[in-house]
Coordinates of C-alpha atoms in Angstrom, one line a residue:
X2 CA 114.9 180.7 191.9
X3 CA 113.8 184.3 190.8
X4 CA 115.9 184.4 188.2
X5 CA 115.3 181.6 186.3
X6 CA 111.5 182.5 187.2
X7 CA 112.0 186.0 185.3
X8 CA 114.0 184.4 182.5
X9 CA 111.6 181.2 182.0
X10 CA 108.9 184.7 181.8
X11 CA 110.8 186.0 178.8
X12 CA 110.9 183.1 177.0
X13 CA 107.6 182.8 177.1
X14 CA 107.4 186.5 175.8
X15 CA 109.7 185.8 172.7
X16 CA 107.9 182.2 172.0
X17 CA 104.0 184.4 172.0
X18 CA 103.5 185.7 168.5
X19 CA 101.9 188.6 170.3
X20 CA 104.8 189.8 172.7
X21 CA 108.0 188.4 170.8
X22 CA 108.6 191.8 169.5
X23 CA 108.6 193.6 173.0
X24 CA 112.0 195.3 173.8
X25 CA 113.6 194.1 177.2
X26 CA 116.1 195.1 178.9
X27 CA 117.1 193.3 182.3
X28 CA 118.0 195.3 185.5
X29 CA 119.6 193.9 188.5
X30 CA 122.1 194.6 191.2
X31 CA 123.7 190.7 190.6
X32 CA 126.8 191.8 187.4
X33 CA 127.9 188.4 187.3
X34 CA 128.4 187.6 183.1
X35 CA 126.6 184.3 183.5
X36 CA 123.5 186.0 184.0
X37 CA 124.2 188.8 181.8
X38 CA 124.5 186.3 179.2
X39 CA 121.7 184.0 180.1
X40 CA 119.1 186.9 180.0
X41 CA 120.4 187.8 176.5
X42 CA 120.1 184.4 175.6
X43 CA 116.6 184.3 176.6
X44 CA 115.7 187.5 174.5
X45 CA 116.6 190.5 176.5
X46 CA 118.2 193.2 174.6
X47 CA 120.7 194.4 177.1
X48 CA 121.5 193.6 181.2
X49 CA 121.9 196.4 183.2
X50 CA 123.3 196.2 186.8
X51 CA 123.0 198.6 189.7
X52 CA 124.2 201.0 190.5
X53 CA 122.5 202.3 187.2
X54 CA 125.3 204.0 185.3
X55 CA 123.0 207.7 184.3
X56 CA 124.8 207.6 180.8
X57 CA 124.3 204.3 179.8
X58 CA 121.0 204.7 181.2
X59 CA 120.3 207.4 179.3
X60 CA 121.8 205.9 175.9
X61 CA 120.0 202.8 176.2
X62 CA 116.5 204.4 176.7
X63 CA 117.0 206.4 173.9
X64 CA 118.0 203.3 171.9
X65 CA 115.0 201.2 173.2
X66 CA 112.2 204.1 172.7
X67 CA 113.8 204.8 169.0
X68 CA 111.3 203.7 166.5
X69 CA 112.3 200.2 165.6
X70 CA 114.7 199.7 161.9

């Protein structure tokens, strides 16, 4: 039920003309693709699963805090 509560959340981000253009990126410790690909489906920009890899960690910060293209 948490997940769909988080996901139904970002929709609701990406449908509000004043948070659509926040960058998300989902972190959890379930890696199972249906939810990777339901939280990019809802707007998130990339799902990350636990235990954090440092590098793509690292990569994908950098990425998110760029300024935007």
């Amino acid at each position: 039920a948490a997940k769909k509560v988080l996901h139904e959340y970002l929709l609701a981000l990406r449908t509000d003309p004043a948070t659509a253009a926040l960058r998300v990126v989902m972190l959890s410790g379930d890696a199972r693709p249906e939810d990777a690909a339901r939280a990019r489906a809802a707007g998130a920009l990339d799902y990350w699963t636990k235990p954090l890899d440092m590098e793509r960690f690292v990569a994908g910060m950098r990425q998110l805090l760029a300024p935007a293209a």
